[in-house]
Tab-separated table of C-alpha atoms in Angstrom:
chain	number	residue	atom	x	y	z
A	30	MET	CA	2.900	-2.993	32.084
A	31	SER	CA	4.719	-4.478	35.051
A	32	ASN	CA	1.402	-5.434	36.673
A	33	SER	CA	0.066	-7.334	33.664
A	34	ARG	CA	0.763	-10.695	35.311
A	35	ASN	CA	-1.878	-9.796	37.926
A	36	LEU	CA	-4.540	-9.273	35.300
A	37	SER	CA	-7.263	-11.861	34.827
A	38	VAL	CA	-9.558	-10.969	31.960
A	39	ILE	CA	-12.757	-12.327	30.474
A	40	HIS	CA	-13.607	-11.279	26.943
A	41	LEU	CA	-17.393	-11.674	26.861
A	42	VAL	CA	-18.979	-12.056	23.408
A	43	THR	CA	-22.436	-12.966	22.141
A	44	GLY	CA	-21.136	-15.911	20.115
A	45	LEU	CA	-18.273	-17.111	17.954
A	46	ASN	CA	-19.925	-16.426	14.626
A	47	VAL	CA	-17.927	-15.275	11.630
A	48	GLY	CA	-17.842	-11.496	11.937
A	49	GLY	CA	-15.477	-8.566	12.287
A	50	ALA	CA	-16.026	-8.090	16.023
A	51	GLU	CA	-15.483	-11.783	16.728
A	52	ARG	CA	-12.317	-11.746	14.627
A	53	ALA	CA	-11.117	-8.672	16.535
A	54	VAL	CA	-11.620	-10.536	19.828
A	55	LEU	CA	-9.688	-13.515	18.432
A	56	ASP	CA	-6.709	-11.404	17.370
A	57	LEU	CA	-6.726	-9.370	20.577
A	58	SER	CA	-6.935	-12.453	22.787
A	59	ALA	CA	-4.120	-14.155	20.885
A	60	VAL	CA	-1.614	-11.379	21.649
A	61	GLN	CA	-2.870	-10.763	25.197
A	62	SER	CA	-2.762	-14.441	26.203
A	63	GLU	CA	1.024	-14.313	26.007
A	64	LYS	CA	1.094	-11.785	28.858
A	65	ILE	CA	-2.013	-12.235	31.039
A	66	ARG	CA	-4.520	-14.826	32.176
A	67	LEU	CA	-7.634	-14.651	30.007
A	68	ILE	CA	-10.576	-16.643	28.758
A	69	VAL	CA	-13.154	-15.924	26.093
A	70	VAL	CA	-16.732	-16.531	27.205
A	71	SER	CA	-19.492	-16.911	24.622
A	72	ILE	CA	-23.078	-16.292	25.733
A	73	THR	CA	-24.535	-18.573	23.046
A	74	ASN	CA	-23.309	-21.866	21.624
A	75	ASP	CA	-22.482	-20.345	18.207
A	76	ASN	CA	-19.040	-21.768	17.503
A	77	LYS	CA	-18.071	-21.269	13.853
A	78	LEU	CA	-14.780	-19.627	14.858
A	79	LEU	CA	-13.991	-22.047	17.696
A	80	SER	CA	-11.333	-23.933	15.716
A	81	GLN	CA	-9.375	-20.709	15.238
A	82	PHE	CA	-9.526	-19.909	18.960
A	83	ASP	CA	-8.362	-23.464	19.691
A	84	LYS	CA	-5.530	-23.084	17.190
A	85	ALA	CA	-4.414	-19.897	18.965
A	86	GLY	CA	-4.462	-21.717	22.322
A	87	ILE	CA	-7.251	-19.544	23.745
A	88	GLU	CA	-9.604	-21.081	26.284
A	89	VAL	CA	-13.262	-20.653	25.348
A	90	ILE	CA	-16.264	-21.357	27.579
A	91	PHE	CA	-19.858	-21.381	26.319
A	92	LEU	CA	-22.675	-20.300	28.628
A	93	GLY	CA	-25.198	-22.013	26.346
A	94	VAL	CA	-28.022	-19.514	26.760
A	95	ASN	CA	-31.228	-19.958	24.794
A	96	LYS	CA	-34.444	-17.937	24.655
A	97	SER	CA	-35.851	-19.088	28.017
A	98	PHE	CA	-35.665	-16.973	31.178
A	99	SER	CA	-34.346	-19.906	33.205
A	100	SER	CA	-31.481	-20.332	30.741
A	101	PHE	CA	-30.680	-16.638	31.014
A	102	PHE	CA	-30.463	-16.689	34.818
A	103	LYS	CA	-28.478	-19.927	34.844
A	104	SER	CA	-25.963	-18.444	32.411
A	105	ILE	CA	-25.521	-15.351	34.586
A	106	PHE	CA	-24.851	-17.600	37.586
A	107	ARG	CA	-22.312	-19.593	35.549
A	108	LEU	CA	-20.557	-16.376	34.557
A	109	TYR	CA	-20.478	-15.198	38.181
A	110	LYS	CA	-18.996	-18.523	39.322
A	111	LEU	CA	-16.378	-18.306	36.605
A	112	ILE	CA	-15.402	-14.782	37.606
A	113	LYS	CA	-15.120	-15.837	41.249
A	114	GLU	CA	-13.188	-19.049	40.591
A	115	ARG	CA	-10.707	-17.429	38.199
A	116	ASN	CA	-10.307	-14.221	40.246
A	117	VAL	CA	-11.276	-12.181	37.196
A	118	ASN	CA	-10.760	-8.448	37.659
A	119	ILE	CA	-11.569	-7.196	34.133
A	120	LEU	CA	-14.809	-8.101	32.313
A	121	HIS	CA	-14.419	-6.825	28.748
A	122	CYS	CA	-17.813	-6.782	27.008
A	123	HIS	CA	-17.863	-6.800	23.220
A	124	MET	CA	-21.026	-5.576	21.447
A	125	PHE	CA	-24.470	-5.093	22.992
A	126	HIS	CA	-25.648	-8.362	24.566
A	127	PRO	CA	-22.687	-8.782	26.964
A	128	ILE	CA	-23.649	-5.447	28.535
A	129	ILE	CA	-26.921	-7.051	29.677
A	130	TYR	CA	-24.837	-9.661	31.503
A	131	ALA	CA	-22.528	-7.077	33.015
A	132	ILE	CA	-25.405	-5.339	34.842
A	133	PRO	CA	-26.209	-8.127	37.358
A	134	ILE	CA	-22.556	-9.171	37.575
A	135	LYS	CA	-21.577	-5.655	38.625
A	136	PHE	CA	-24.213	-5.605	41.355
A	137	ILE	CA	-23.153	-9.039	42.657
A	138	LYS	CA	-19.394	-8.478	42.400
A	139	SER	CA	-18.778	-4.743	42.455
A	140	ASN	CA	-14.966	-4.925	42.371
A	141	VAL	CA	-14.944	-6.308	38.797
A	142	LYS	CA	-14.060	-3.582	36.298
A	143	VAL	CA	-16.352	-3.596	33.256
A	144	VAL	CA	-14.958	-2.409	29.914
A	145	PHE	CA	-17.172	-2.031	26.845
A	146	THR	CA	-16.329	-2.019	23.131
A	147	SER	CA	-19.350	-1.596	20.861
A	148	HIS	CA	-17.440	-2.325	17.594
A	149	SER	CA	-19.870	-0.198	15.551
A	150	PHE	CA	-21.307	3.270	15.165
A	151	ASN	CA	-24.775	1.707	15.161
A	152	ILE	CA	-25.729	-0.171	18.338
A	153	GLY	CA	-28.804	-1.596	16.607
A	154	SER	CA	-31.777	0.407	17.876
A	155	VAL	CA	-32.787	3.383	19.993
A	156	PHE	CA	-33.778	0.971	22.783
A	157	ARG	CA	-30.269	-0.502	22.803
A	158	GLU	CA	-28.761	2.969	22.861
A	159	TYR	CA	-30.723	3.806	26.000
A	160	ILE	CA	-29.643	0.563	27.668
A	161	VAL	CA	-25.974	1.255	26.904
A	162	GLY	CA	-26.304	4.930	27.859
A	163	PHE	CA	-28.102	4.415	31.159
A	164	THR	CA	-25.752	1.646	32.315
A	165	LYS	CA	-22.537	3.545	31.688
A	166	MET	CA	-22.185	4.366	35.388
A	167	LEU	CA	-21.574	0.642	35.954
A	168	ARG	CA	-18.666	0.573	33.509
A	169	ALA	CA	-15.105	1.554	34.300
A	170	ALA	CA	-14.251	2.465	30.705
A	171	ASP	CA	-15.534	2.461	27.148
A	172	ILE	CA	-13.395	1.852	24.061
A	173	ILE	CA	-14.200	3.423	20.709
A	174	PHE	CA	-12.283	3.304	17.442
A	175	SER	CA	-12.163	7.024	16.668
A	176	GLY	CA	-13.266	10.433	17.899
A	177	GLN	CA	-16.235	10.394	15.525
A	178	MET	CA	-17.777	7.566	17.534
A	179	LYS	CA	-18.149	9.727	20.646
A	180	SER	CA	-21.744	9.815	21.821
A	181	TRP	CA	-23.824	10.340	24.953
A	182	ILE	CA	-24.100	6.569	25.364
A	183	TYR	CA	-20.399	6.321	26.257
A	184	LYS	CA	-18.687	7.555	29.403
A	185	LYS	CA	-17.709	11.199	29.091
A	186	LYS	CA	-14.406	11.080	30.984
A	187	TYR	CA	-13.412	7.447	30.654
A	188	THR	CA	-13.804	6.766	26.947
A	189	TYR	CA	-10.592	5.704	25.213
A	190	ILE	CA	-9.762	5.579	21.513
A	191	ILE	CA	-8.114	2.278	20.531
A	192	PRO	CA	-8.598	1.055	16.941
A	193	ASN	CA	-8.625	-2.526	15.719
A	194	GLY	CA	-5.379	-4.102	14.612
A	195	VAL	CA	-3.916	-6.879	12.458
A	196	LYS	CA	-0.796	-9.040	12.482
A	197	LEU	CA	0.866	-7.893	9.289
A	198	SER	CA	3.065	-10.965	8.901
A	199	ASP	CA	-0.077	-13.086	8.426
A	200	TYR	CA	-0.861	-11.252	5.193
A	201	SER	CA	2.388	-11.561	3.289
A	202	GLN	CA	2.065	-12.157	-0.454
A	203	VAL	CA	1.466	-15.837	-1.208
A	204	GLY	CA	0.721	-17.255	-4.641
A	205	SER	CA	-0.146	-15.207	-7.710
A	206	LYS	CA	-3.057	-13.017	-8.772
A	207	ASN	CA	-6.028	-14.489	-10.610
A	208	LYS	CA	-5.798	-14.075	-14.383
A	209	LYS	CA	-9.205	-12.392	-14.414
A	210	PHE	CA	-9.441	-9.037	-12.603
A	211	THR	CA	-10.983	-9.933	-9.241
A	212	PHE	CA	-12.897	-7.838	-6.724
A	213	VAL	CA	-13.380	-9.402	-3.294
A	214	SER	CA	-15.704	-8.619	-0.408
A	215	VAL	CA	-15.240	-10.248	2.995
A	216	ALA	CA	-18.342	-9.726	5.121
A	217	ARG	CA	-21.351	-11.543	6.494
A	218	LEU	CA	-24.237	-11.717	4.023
A	219	ASP	CA	-26.415	-9.135	5.734
A	220	GLU	CA	-28.472	-6.128	4.607
A	221	VAL	CA	-26.099	-3.700	6.318
A	222	LYS	CA	-23.184	-4.897	4.135
A	223	ASN	CA	-25.074	-3.841	0.971
A	224	HIS	CA	-24.153	-6.824	-1.227
A	225	LYS	CA	-27.215	-6.249	-3.422
A	226	SER	CA	-25.781	-2.966	-4.687
A	227	MET	CA	-22.494	-4.683	-5.551
A	228	VAL	CA	-24.380	-7.311	-7.555
A	229	GLU	CA	-26.265	-4.616	-9.459
A	230	ALA	CA	-23.033	-2.703	-10.034
A	231	ALA	CA	-21.484	-5.835	-11.539
A	232	SER	CA	-24.477	-6.169	-13.881
A	233	MET	CA	-23.812	-2.651	-15.188
A	234	LEU	CA	-20.238	-3.548	-16.146
A	235	LYS	CA	-20.575	-7.166	-17.289
A	236	HIS	CA	-20.676	-6.396	-21.036
A	237	ARG	CA	-17.800	-3.910	-20.915
A	238	TYR	CA	-15.072	-5.574	-18.814
A	239	GLU	CA	-13.678	-8.998	-18.025
A	240	PHE	CA	-13.811	-9.336	-14.225
A	241	GLN	CA	-15.279	-11.297	-11.344
A	242	VAL	CA	-16.620	-10.459	-7.868
A	243	LEU	CA	-16.110	-12.858	-4.951
A	244	PHE	CA	-18.212	-12.711	-1.781
A	245	ALA	CA	-16.596	-14.477	1.196
A	246	GLY	CA	-19.016	-14.915	4.072
A	247	THR	CA	-22.261	-16.502	5.163
A	248	GLY	CA	-25.551	-15.070	6.329
A	249	GLU	CA	-29.292	-14.803	5.989
A	250	LEU	CA	-29.133	-13.123	2.558
A	251	GLU	CA	-27.430	-16.067	0.841
A	252	GLY	CA	-30.612	-17.347	-0.834
A	253	ASP	CA	-31.720	-13.878	-1.884
A	254	LEU	CA	-28.297	-13.122	-3.379
A	255	LYS	CA	-28.256	-16.387	-5.345
A	256	THR	CA	-31.623	-15.490	-6.855
A	257	ARG	CA	-30.470	-11.951	-7.638
A	258	ILE	CA	-27.223	-13.147	-9.230
A	259	ALA	CA	-29.164	-15.574	-11.432
A	260	SER	CA	-31.711	-12.924	-12.444
A	261	TYR	CA	-28.888	-10.708	-13.743
A	262	GLY	CA	-27.156	-13.636	-15.479
A	263	LEU	CA	-24.044	-13.160	-13.342
A	264	GLU	CA	-23.379	-16.758	-12.302
A	265	ASN	CA	-19.942	-16.695	-13.972
A	266	ILE	CA	-19.075	-13.247	-12.598
A	267	VAL	CA	-20.402	-12.963	-9.020
A	268	LYS	CA	-19.594	-15.966	-6.846
A	269	LEU	CA	-20.577	-16.806	-3.273
A	270	LEU	CA	-17.650	-18.538	-1.596
A	271	GLY	CA	-19.239	-19.138	1.804
A	272	TYR	CA	-17.085	-19.040	4.929
A	273	ARG	CA	-13.350	-18.864	4.267
A	274	SER	CA	-10.686	-19.271	6.937
A	275	ASP	CA	-7.851	-18.501	4.484
A	276	ILE	CA	-8.549	-14.778	4.044
A	277	SER	CA	-4.888	-13.879	3.475
A	278	PHE	CA	-4.540	-16.434	0.673
A	279	LEU	CA	-7.859	-15.355	-0.861
A	280	MET	CA	-7.108	-11.629	-0.781
A	281	ASN	CA	-3.651	-12.073	-2.240
A	282	GLN	CA	-5.224	-13.748	-5.274
A	283	CYS	CA	-7.480	-10.740	-5.851
A	284	HIS	CA	-6.901	-7.259	-7.246
A	285	CYS	CA	-9.260	-4.992	-5.301
A	286	PHE	CA	-11.222	-5.115	-2.046
A	287	MET	CA	-14.783	-3.757	-1.774
A	288	LEU	CA	-16.713	-2.722	1.333
A	289	THR	CA	-20.037	-0.995	0.609
A	290	SER	CA	-21.617	-1.111	4.069
A	291	LEU	CA	-24.398	1.164	5.252
A	292	TRP	CA	-22.563	1.554	8.563
A	293	GLU	CA	-19.439	0.192	10.241
A	294	GLY	CA	-17.044	0.684	13.130
A	295	LEU	CA	-13.471	0.079	11.969
A	296	PRO	CA	-13.735	-3.193	10.025
A	297	ILE	CA	-10.934	-5.728	10.362
A	298	SER	CA	-11.421	-6.640	6.693
A	299	ILE	CA	-10.274	-3.238	5.436
A	300	LEU	CA	-7.095	-3.525	7.520
A	301	GLU	CA	-6.563	-7.039	6.131
A	302	ALA	CA	-6.986	-5.751	2.582
A	303	PHE	CA	-4.394	-3.011	3.072
A	304	ALA	CA	-2.087	-5.528	4.778
A	305	CYS	CA	-2.277	-7.510	1.509
A	306	GLY	CA	-1.539	-4.332	-0.476
A	307	LEU	CA	-4.947	-4.253	-2.187
A	308	PRO	CA	-6.619	-1.100	-3.494
A	309	VAL	CA	-9.805	-0.502	-1.492
A	310	ILE	CA	-13.239	0.694	-2.593
A	311	SER	CA	-15.320	1.625	0.445
A	312	THR	CA	-18.256	3.681	1.591
A	313	ALA	CA	-17.255	6.582	3.862
A	314	VAL	CA	-18.882	5.127	6.969
A	315	GLY	CA	-17.843	4.570	10.574
A	316	SER	CA	-14.247	5.390	11.428
A	317	ILE	CA	-12.950	4.607	7.934
A	318	PRO	CA	-12.764	8.229	6.631
A	319	GLU	CA	-11.129	9.334	9.874
A	320	PHE	CA	-8.223	6.929	9.412
A	321	PHE	CA	-7.936	6.809	5.625
A	322	SER	CA	-7.884	9.672	3.134
A	323	PRO	CA	-9.475	9.836	-0.353
A	324	GLU	CA	-5.954	9.311	-1.730
A	325	GLU	CA	-5.787	5.978	0.110
A	326	VAL	CA	-9.373	4.731	-0.346
A	327	VAL	CA	-11.621	5.015	-3.381
A	328	PHE	CA	-14.719	6.253	-1.581
A	329	THR	CA	-18.051	5.304	-3.082
A	330	LYS	CA	-21.642	6.145	-2.321
A	331	GLN	CA	-23.926	3.249	-1.412
A	332	THR	CA	-25.665	3.220	-4.802
A	333	PRO	CA	-24.981	0.661	-7.558
A	334	GLU	CA	-24.147	3.492	-9.994
A	335	SER	CA	-21.444	4.913	-7.735
A	336	ILE	CA	-20.008	1.472	-6.930
A	337	ALA	CA	-19.844	0.592	-10.649
A	338	ALA	CA	-18.069	3.883	-11.418
A	339	CYS	CA	-15.466	3.156	-8.728
A	340	MET	CA	-14.938	-0.396	-9.950
A	341	GLU	CA	-14.350	0.938	-13.455
A	342	LEU	CA	-11.948	3.581	-12.131
A	343	VAL	CA	-9.804	0.994	-10.351
A	344	MET	CA	-9.735	-1.379	-13.331
A	345	LYS	CA	-8.652	1.425	-15.666
A	346	ASN	CA	-5.973	2.730	-13.266
A	347	TYR	CA	-4.984	-0.422	-11.431
A	348	ASN	CA	-1.218	0.149	-11.360
A	349	THR	CA	-1.642	3.613	-9.830
A	350	TYR	CA	-4.010	2.401	-7.109
A	351	SER	CA	-1.885	-0.666	-6.425
A	352	GLU	CA	1.205	1.469	-5.837
A	353	GLN	CA	-0.717	3.729	-3.474
A	354	SER	CA	-2.028	0.749	-1.492
A	355	SER	CA	1.509	-0.565	-1.048
A	356	LYS	CA	2.351	2.694	0.726
A	357	VAL	CA	-0.705	2.336	2.971
A	358	ARG	CA	0.530	-1.129	3.939
A	359	ASP	CA	3.545	0.489	5.598
A	360	ARG	CA	1.246	2.699	7.671
A	361	ILE	CA	-0.832	-0.321	8.695
A	362	ALA	CA	2.345	-1.881	10.093
A	363	LYS	CA	3.036	1.254	12.132
A	364	ASP	CA	-0.422	2.329	13.350
A	365	PHE	CA	-2.520	-0.857	13.396
A	366	ASP	CA	-0.102	-3.569	14.504
A	367	ILE	CA	-2.066	-5.974	16.722
A	368	GLY	CA	0.831	-6.238	19.189
A	369	LYS	CA	0.730	-2.485	19.735
A	370	ILE	CA	-3.080	-2.491	19.978
A	371	GLY	CA	-2.983	-5.356	22.479
A	372	ASP	CA	-0.521	-3.462	24.676
A	373	GLU	CA	-2.754	-0.387	24.626
A	374	HIS	CA	-5.603	-2.521	25.986
A	375	LEU	CA	-3.360	-3.966	28.698
A	376	SER	CA	-2.237	-0.472	29.711
A	377	LEU	CA	-5.873	0.548	30.068
A	378	TYR	CA	-6.722	-2.548	32.150
A	379	ASN	CA	-3.815	-1.807	34.492
A	380	LYS	CA	-4.820	1.836	34.760
A	381	LEU	CA	-8.319	0.846	35.829
A	382	LEU	CA	-7.016	-1.504	38.520
A	383	ASN	CA	-4.466	0.961	39.866
């Protein structure tokens, strides 16, 4: 990576909301900023994660787009000016909306190399798939997390497999476990994350075991989940924690991590859980089953019955699953180290420029 000092990169995101893709951009930018010139540009003014970007010393610029056409065109012009002023040669688009911005930018400034990471198996709709698929000739490269993500919407020859990563030292054991057996889920409160099934699963076990379930995250389902929790009489068992910036501390207090999503890419949260040495219950979605075996993850179906059965299995055999997860932690350090992942991105950027 001798040419890395010549790289000038923009990581373009929809907003700085609390989500796995945004966290991936934060971690990636933090390790890359030590070696290249980069800025993170947010299309909207959503800034819930801004303090963490500031703490990492990463420059963030907000385009401030709203729903008006004039705002949209002004934000594209601002992005173009930024690219020109900073001599940006790599525009790395994360998720769908930044691709819309890359289209006019590529026509105005053709020498900018556009890289796209979708962060999920599911782009969101058939319409979005067609947009991503038909604009791939404008992109220099696409990044996916695993071979299973390959699709017609990505470039056939220039699609590269680079998974997400974590900084293992950030997840060292701190404090002690809760006295009550604790399941934790770290995800936005959204239909796709399937929290409702976890609540129902907890209701099936509440008279048989002493445990609690913690949901860390915010989202549009918060009110619905509160009502559902109350209807099952689970106020002392299932707790909504809201946004938490101390995920390492939180996870290390818990006994088991749960991810029951309907679809995923390669979620940062599952890597964080393994980095903390937690047993993991997860649906076999996205790239998860490609990277982790049934011996390493307790795979569940998306139904409350299956989730409850897996929760019971882990509680009954906790020591066995805990020992297995400690072994997975060693593999996380080897295969998903964020420093290594960051260097793989830099190698790709250099390859595209050379």
